[in-house]
mmCIF file of C-alpha atoms in Angstrom:
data_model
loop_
_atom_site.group_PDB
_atom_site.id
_atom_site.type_symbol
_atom_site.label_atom_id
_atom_site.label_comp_id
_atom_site.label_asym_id
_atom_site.label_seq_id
_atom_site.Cartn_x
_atom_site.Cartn_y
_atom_site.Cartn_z
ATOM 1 C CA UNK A 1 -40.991 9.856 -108.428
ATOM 2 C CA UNK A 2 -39.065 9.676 -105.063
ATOM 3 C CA UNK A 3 -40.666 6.658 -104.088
ATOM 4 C CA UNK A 4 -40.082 5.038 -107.667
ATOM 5 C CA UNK A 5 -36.619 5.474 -107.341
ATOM 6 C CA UNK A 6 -35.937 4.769 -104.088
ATOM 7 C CA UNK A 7 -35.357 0.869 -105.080
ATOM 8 C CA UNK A 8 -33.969 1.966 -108.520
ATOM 9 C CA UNK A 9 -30.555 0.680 -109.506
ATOM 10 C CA UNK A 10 -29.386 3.720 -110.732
ATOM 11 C CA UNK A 11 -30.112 5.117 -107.502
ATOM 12 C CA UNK A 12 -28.176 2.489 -105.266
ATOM 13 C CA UNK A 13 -24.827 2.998 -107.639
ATOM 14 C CA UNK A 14 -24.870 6.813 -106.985
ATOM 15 C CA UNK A 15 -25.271 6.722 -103.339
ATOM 16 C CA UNK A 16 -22.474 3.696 -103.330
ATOM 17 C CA UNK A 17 -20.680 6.482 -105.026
ATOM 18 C CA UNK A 18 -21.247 9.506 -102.941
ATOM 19 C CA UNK A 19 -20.439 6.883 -99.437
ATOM 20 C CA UNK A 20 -17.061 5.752 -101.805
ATOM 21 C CA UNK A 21 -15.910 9.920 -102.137
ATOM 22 C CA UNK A 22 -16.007 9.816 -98.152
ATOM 23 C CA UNK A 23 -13.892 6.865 -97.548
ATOM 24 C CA UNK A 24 -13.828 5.378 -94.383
ATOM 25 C CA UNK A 25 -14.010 8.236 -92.209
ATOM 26 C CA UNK A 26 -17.665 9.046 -93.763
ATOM 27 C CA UNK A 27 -21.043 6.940 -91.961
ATOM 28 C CA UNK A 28 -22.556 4.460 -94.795
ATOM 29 C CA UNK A 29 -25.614 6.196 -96.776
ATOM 30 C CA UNK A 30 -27.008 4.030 -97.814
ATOM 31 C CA UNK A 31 -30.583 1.825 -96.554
ATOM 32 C CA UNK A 32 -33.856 1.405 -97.367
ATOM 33 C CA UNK A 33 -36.159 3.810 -98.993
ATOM 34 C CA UNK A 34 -33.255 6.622 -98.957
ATOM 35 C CA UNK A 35 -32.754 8.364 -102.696
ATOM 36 C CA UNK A 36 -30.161 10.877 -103.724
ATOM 37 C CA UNK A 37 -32.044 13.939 -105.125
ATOM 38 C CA UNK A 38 -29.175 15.865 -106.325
ATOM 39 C CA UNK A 39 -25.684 17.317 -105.568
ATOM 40 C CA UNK A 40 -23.760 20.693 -105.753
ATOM 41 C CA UNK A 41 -21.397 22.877 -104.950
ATOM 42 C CA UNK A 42 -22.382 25.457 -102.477
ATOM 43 C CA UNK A 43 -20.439 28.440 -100.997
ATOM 44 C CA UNK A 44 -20.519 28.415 -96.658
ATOM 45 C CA UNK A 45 -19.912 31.194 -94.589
ATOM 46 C CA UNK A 46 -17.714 29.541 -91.986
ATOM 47 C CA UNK A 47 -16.216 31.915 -89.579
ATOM 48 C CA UNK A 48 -13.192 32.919 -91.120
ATOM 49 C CA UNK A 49 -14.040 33.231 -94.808
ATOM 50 C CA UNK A 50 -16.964 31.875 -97.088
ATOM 51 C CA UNK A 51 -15.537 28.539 -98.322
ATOM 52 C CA UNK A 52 -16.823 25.529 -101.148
ATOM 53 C CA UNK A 53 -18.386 22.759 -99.851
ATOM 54 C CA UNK A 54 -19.868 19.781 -101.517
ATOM 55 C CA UNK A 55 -23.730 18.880 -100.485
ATOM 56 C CA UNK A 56 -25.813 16.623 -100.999
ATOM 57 C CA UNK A 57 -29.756 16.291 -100.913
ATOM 58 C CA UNK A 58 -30.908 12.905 -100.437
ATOM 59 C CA UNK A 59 -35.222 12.718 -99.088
ATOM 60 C CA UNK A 60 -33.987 12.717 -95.518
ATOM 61 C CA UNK A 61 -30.768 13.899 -94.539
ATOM 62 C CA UNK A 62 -28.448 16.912 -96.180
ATOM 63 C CA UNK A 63 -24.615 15.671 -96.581
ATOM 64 C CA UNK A 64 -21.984 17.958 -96.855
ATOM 65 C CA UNK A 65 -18.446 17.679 -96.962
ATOM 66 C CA UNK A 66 -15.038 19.723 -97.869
ATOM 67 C CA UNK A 67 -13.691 19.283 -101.294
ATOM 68 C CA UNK A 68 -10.182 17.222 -101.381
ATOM 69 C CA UNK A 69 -10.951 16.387 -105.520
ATOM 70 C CA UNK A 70 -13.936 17.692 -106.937
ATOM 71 C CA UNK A 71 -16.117 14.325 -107.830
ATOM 72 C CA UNK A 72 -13.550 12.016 -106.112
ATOM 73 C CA UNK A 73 -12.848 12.682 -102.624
ATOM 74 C CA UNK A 74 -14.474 14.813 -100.137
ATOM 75 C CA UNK A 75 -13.571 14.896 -96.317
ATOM 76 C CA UNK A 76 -14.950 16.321 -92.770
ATOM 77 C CA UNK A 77 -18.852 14.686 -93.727
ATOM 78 C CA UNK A 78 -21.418 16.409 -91.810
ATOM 79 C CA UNK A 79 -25.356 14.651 -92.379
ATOM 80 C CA UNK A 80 -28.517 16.947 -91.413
ATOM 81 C CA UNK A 81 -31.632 15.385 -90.664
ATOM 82 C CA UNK A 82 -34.520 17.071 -93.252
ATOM 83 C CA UNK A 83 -36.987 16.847 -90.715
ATOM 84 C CA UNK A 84 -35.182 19.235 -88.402
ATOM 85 C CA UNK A 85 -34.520 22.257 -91.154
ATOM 86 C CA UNK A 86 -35.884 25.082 -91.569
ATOM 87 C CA UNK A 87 -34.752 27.609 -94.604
ATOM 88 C CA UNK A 88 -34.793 31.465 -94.839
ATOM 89 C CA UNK A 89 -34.250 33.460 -97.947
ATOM 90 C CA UNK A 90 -31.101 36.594 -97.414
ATOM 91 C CA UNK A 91 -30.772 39.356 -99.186
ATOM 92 C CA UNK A 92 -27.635 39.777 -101.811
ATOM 93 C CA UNK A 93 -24.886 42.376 -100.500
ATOM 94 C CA UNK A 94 -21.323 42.118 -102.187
ATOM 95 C CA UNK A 95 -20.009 39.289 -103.437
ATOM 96 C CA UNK A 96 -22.007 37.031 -101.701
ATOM 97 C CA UNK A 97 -25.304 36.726 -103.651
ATOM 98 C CA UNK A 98 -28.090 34.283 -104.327
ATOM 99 C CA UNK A 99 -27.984 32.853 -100.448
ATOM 100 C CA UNK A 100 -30.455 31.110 -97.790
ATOM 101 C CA UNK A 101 -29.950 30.380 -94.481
ATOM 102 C CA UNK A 102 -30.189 26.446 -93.068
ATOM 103 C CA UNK A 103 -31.135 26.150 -89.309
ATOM 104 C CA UNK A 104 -31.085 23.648 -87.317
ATOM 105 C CA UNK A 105 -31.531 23.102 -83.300
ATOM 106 C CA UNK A 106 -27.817 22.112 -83.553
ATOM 107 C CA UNK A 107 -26.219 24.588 -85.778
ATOM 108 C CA UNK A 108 -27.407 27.262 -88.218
ATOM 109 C CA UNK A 109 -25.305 28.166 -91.046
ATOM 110 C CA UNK A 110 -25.500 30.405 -94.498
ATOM 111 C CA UNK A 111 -24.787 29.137 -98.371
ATOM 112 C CA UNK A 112 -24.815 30.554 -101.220
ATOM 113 C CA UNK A 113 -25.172 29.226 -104.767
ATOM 114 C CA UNK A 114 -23.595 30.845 -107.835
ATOM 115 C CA UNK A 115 -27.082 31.709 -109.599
ATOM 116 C CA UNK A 116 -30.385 32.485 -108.777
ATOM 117 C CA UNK A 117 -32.081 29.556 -110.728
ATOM 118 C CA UNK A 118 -29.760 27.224 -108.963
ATOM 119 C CA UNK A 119 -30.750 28.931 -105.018
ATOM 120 C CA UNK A 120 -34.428 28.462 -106.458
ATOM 121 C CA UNK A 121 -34.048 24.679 -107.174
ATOM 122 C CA UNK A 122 -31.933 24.127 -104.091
ATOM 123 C CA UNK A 123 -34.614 25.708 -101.798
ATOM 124 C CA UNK A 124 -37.830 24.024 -103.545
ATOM 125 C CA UNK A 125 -36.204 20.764 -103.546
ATOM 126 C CA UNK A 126 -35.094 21.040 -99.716
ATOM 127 C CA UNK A 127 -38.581 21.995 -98.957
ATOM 128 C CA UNK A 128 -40.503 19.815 -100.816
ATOM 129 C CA UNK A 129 -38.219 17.138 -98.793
ATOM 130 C CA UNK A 130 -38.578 18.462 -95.548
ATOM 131 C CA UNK A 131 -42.689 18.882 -96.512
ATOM 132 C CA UNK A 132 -42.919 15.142 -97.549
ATOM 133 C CA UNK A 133 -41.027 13.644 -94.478
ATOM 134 C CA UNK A 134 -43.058 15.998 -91.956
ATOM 135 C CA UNK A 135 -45.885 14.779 -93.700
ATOM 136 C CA UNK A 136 -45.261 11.358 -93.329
ATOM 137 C CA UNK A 137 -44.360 11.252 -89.922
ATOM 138 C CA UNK A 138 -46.670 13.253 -88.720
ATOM 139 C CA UNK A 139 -44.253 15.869 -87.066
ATOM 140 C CA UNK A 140 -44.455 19.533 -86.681
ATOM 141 C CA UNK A 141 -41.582 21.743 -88.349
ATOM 142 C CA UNK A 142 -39.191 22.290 -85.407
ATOM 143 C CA UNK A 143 -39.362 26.248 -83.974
ATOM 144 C CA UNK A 144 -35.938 25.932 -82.417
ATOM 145 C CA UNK A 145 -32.736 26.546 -83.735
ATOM 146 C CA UNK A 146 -29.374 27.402 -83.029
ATOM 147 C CA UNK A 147 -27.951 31.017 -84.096
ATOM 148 C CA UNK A 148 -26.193 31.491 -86.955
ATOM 149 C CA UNK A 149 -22.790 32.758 -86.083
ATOM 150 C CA UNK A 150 -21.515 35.876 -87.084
ATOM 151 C CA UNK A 151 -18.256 35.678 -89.420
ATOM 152 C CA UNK A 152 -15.168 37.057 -87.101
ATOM 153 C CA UNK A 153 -14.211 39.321 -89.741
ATOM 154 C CA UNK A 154 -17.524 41.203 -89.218
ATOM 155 C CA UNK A 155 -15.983 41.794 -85.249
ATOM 156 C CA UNK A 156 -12.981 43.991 -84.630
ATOM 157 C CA UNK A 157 -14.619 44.951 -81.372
ATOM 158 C CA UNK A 158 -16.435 42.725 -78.716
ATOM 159 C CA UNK A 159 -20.254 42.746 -79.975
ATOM 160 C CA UNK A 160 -21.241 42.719 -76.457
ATOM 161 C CA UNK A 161 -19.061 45.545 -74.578
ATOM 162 C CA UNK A 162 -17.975 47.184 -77.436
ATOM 163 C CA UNK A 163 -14.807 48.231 -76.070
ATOM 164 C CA UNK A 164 -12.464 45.208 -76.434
ATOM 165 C CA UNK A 165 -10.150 44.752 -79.434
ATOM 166 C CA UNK A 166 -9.325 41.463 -81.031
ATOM 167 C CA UNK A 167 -5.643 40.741 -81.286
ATOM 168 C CA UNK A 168 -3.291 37.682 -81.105
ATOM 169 C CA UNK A 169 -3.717 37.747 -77.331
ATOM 170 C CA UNK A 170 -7.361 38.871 -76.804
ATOM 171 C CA UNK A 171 -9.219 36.340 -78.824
ATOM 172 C CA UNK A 172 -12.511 35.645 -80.523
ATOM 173 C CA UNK A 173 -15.467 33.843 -79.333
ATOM 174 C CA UNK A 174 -18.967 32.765 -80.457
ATOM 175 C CA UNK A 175 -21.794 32.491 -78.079
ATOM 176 C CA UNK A 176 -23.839 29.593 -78.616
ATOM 177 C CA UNK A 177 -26.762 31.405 -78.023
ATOM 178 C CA UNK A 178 -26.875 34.681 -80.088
ATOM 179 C CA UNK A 179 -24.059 34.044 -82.304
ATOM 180 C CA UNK A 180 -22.425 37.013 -81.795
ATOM 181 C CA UNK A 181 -18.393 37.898 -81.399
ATOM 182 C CA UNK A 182 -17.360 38.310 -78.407
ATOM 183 C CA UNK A 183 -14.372 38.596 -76.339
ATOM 184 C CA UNK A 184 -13.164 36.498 -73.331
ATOM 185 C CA UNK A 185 -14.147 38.291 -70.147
ATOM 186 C CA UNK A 186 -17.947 38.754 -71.883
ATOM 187 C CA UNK A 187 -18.156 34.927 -72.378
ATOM 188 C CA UNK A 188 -16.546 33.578 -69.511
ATOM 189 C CA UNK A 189 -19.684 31.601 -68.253
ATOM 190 C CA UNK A 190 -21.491 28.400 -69.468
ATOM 191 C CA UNK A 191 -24.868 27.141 -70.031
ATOM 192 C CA UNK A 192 -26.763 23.530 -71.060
ATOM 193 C CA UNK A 193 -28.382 24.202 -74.482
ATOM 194 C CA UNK A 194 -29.160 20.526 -74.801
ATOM 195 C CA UNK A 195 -30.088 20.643 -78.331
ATOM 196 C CA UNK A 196 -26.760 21.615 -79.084
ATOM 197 C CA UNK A 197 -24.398 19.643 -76.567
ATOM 198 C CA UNK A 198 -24.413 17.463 -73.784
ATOM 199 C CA UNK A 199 -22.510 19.498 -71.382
ATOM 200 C CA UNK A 200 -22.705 23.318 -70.693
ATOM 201 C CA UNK A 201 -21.341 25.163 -74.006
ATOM 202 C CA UNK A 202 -19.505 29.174 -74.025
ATOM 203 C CA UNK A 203 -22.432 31.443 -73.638
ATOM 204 C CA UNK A 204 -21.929 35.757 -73.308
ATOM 205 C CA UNK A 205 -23.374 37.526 -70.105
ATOM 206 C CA UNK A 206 -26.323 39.132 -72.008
ATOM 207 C CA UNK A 207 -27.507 35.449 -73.511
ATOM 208 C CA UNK A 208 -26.725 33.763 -69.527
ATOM 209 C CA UNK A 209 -28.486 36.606 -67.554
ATOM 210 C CA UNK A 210 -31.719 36.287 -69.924
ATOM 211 C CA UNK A 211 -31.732 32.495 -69.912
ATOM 212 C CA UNK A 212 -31.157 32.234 -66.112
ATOM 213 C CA UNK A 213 -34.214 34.430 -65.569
ATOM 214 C CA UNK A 214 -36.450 32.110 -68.039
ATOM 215 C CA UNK A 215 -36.698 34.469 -70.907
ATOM 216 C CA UNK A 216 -35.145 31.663 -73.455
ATOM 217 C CA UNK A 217 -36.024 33.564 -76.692
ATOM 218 C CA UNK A 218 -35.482 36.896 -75.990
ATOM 219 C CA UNK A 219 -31.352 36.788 -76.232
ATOM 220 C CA UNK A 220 -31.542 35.556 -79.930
ATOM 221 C CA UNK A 221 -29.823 38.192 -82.208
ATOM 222 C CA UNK A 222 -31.994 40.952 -84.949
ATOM 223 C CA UNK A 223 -29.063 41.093 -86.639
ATOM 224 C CA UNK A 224 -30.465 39.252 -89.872
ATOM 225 C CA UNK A 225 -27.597 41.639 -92.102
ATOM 226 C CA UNK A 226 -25.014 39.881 -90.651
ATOM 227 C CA UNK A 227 -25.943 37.025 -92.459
ATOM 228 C CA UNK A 228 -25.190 38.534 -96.085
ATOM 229 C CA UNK A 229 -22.738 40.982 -95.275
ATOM 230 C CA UNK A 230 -19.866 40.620 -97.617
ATOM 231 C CA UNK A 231 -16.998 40.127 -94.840
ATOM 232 C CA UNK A 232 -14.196 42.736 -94.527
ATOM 233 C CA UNK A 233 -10.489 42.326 -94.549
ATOM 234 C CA UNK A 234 -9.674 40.818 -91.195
ATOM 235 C CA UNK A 235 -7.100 42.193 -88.640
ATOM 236 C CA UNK A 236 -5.487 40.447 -86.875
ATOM 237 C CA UNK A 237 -7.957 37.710 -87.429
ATOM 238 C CA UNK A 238 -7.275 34.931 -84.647
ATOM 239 C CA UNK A 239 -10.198 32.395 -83.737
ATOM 240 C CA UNK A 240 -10.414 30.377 -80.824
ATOM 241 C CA UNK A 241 -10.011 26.993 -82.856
ATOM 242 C CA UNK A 242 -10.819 25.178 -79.690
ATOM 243 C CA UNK A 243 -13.933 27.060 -79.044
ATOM 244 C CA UNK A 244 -15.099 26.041 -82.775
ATOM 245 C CA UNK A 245 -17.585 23.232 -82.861
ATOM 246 C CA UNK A 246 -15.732 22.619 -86.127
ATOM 247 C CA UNK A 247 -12.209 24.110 -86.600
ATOM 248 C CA UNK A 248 -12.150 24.163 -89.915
ATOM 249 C CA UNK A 249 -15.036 26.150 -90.207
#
């Protein structure tokens, strides 16, 4: 069916369409062979607060974007690779139900959809995609990826030392390793994770000391909860934009 439609008209004017929502600041969609197997919206857990984000399957890359005007204009585009994704089932707590997570080597992030049947056709369809292109090529599912952040309302404390407090002064940060919060003087070191960046990115002590002795795998986090937890009512609840890979999120 893919490949039928993959020189289809039909299939040329909604891709035109998705690459027209983006404007100029989104990359061109559309070449050869590429199809658009369906759209929706999808509910991320960024690191402030779960927010509605538009995404887009196509056979070899995931698109998503935020929502300026729903079915007219979306901005901030972000494309995934298929071949690169892995998918993992979480467990509904709160308000946040009917969720997978979607890793990456580069970054590792949660959605949710608003049913069940619609997380069950979002997940067969991204698998069957990532199946057929592995398949194709010849490549083995990637066994890296980067951790999936914790939300900073899930931190009021330092995950590391468990003593600092966040506050307008001492400020939140993610280690690109493990994903936890953590505060300044627990993170103040840096590390090459090439898969993630081409220069050394914030990493905590724990994470550094482990990968500096050559146990890579060891520092990523258990913590598979934090993943569904419904987040709490932040205090004082000041990220370290800067320190975000994407602010916004």
């Amino acid at each position: 069916m893919v490949d039928r439609l993959a020189n289809s008209e039909a299939n040329t004017r909604r891709i035109s369409i998705v690459e027209n929502c983006f404007g100029a600041a989104g990359q061109p969609l559309t070449i050869p062979g590429r199809v658009l197997i369906g759209e929706g919206v999808l509910t991320k857990l960024c690191r402030k607060k779960p927010k509605a984000r538009q995404f887009f399957l196509f056979n070899d890359i995931l698109v998503y974007g935020n929502i300026v005007i729903q079915k007219k204009k979306y901005n901030k585009q972000h494309i995934i690779p298929l071949e690169n994704v892995t998918i993992e089932s979480i467990q509904d707590e709160g308000d946040l139900r009917n969720g997978w997570l979607i890793k990456t080597p580069t970054k590792s992030f949660a959605v949710y959809a608003a049913t069940a049947t619609e997380k069950s056709e979002w997940m067969n369809h991204i698998n069957k995609c990532v199946s057929d292109l592995l398949s194709k090529s010849g490549k083995t599912p990637s066994n890296e990826h980067a951790a999936v952040w914790v939300p900073d309302s899930e931190a009021s404390v330092c995950m590391r030392c468990q003593k600092a407090k966040f506050t307008p002064v001492n400020r939140r940060h993610h280690c690109r390793k493990c994903g936890f919060v953590v505060c300044g003087p627990c993170s103040e070191k840096r590390f090459l994770l090439p898969s993630q960046a081409s220069k050394p990115v914030r990493i905590c002590d724990f994470c550094y000391d482990l990968l500096s002795s050559g146990e890579m795998t060891t520092c990523l986090p258990t913590r598979s909860d934090s993943y569904s937890q419904s987040p709490k009512s932040p205090l004082n609840n000041v990220s370290d934009d800067d320190d975000d890979d994407d602010s916004s999120d």
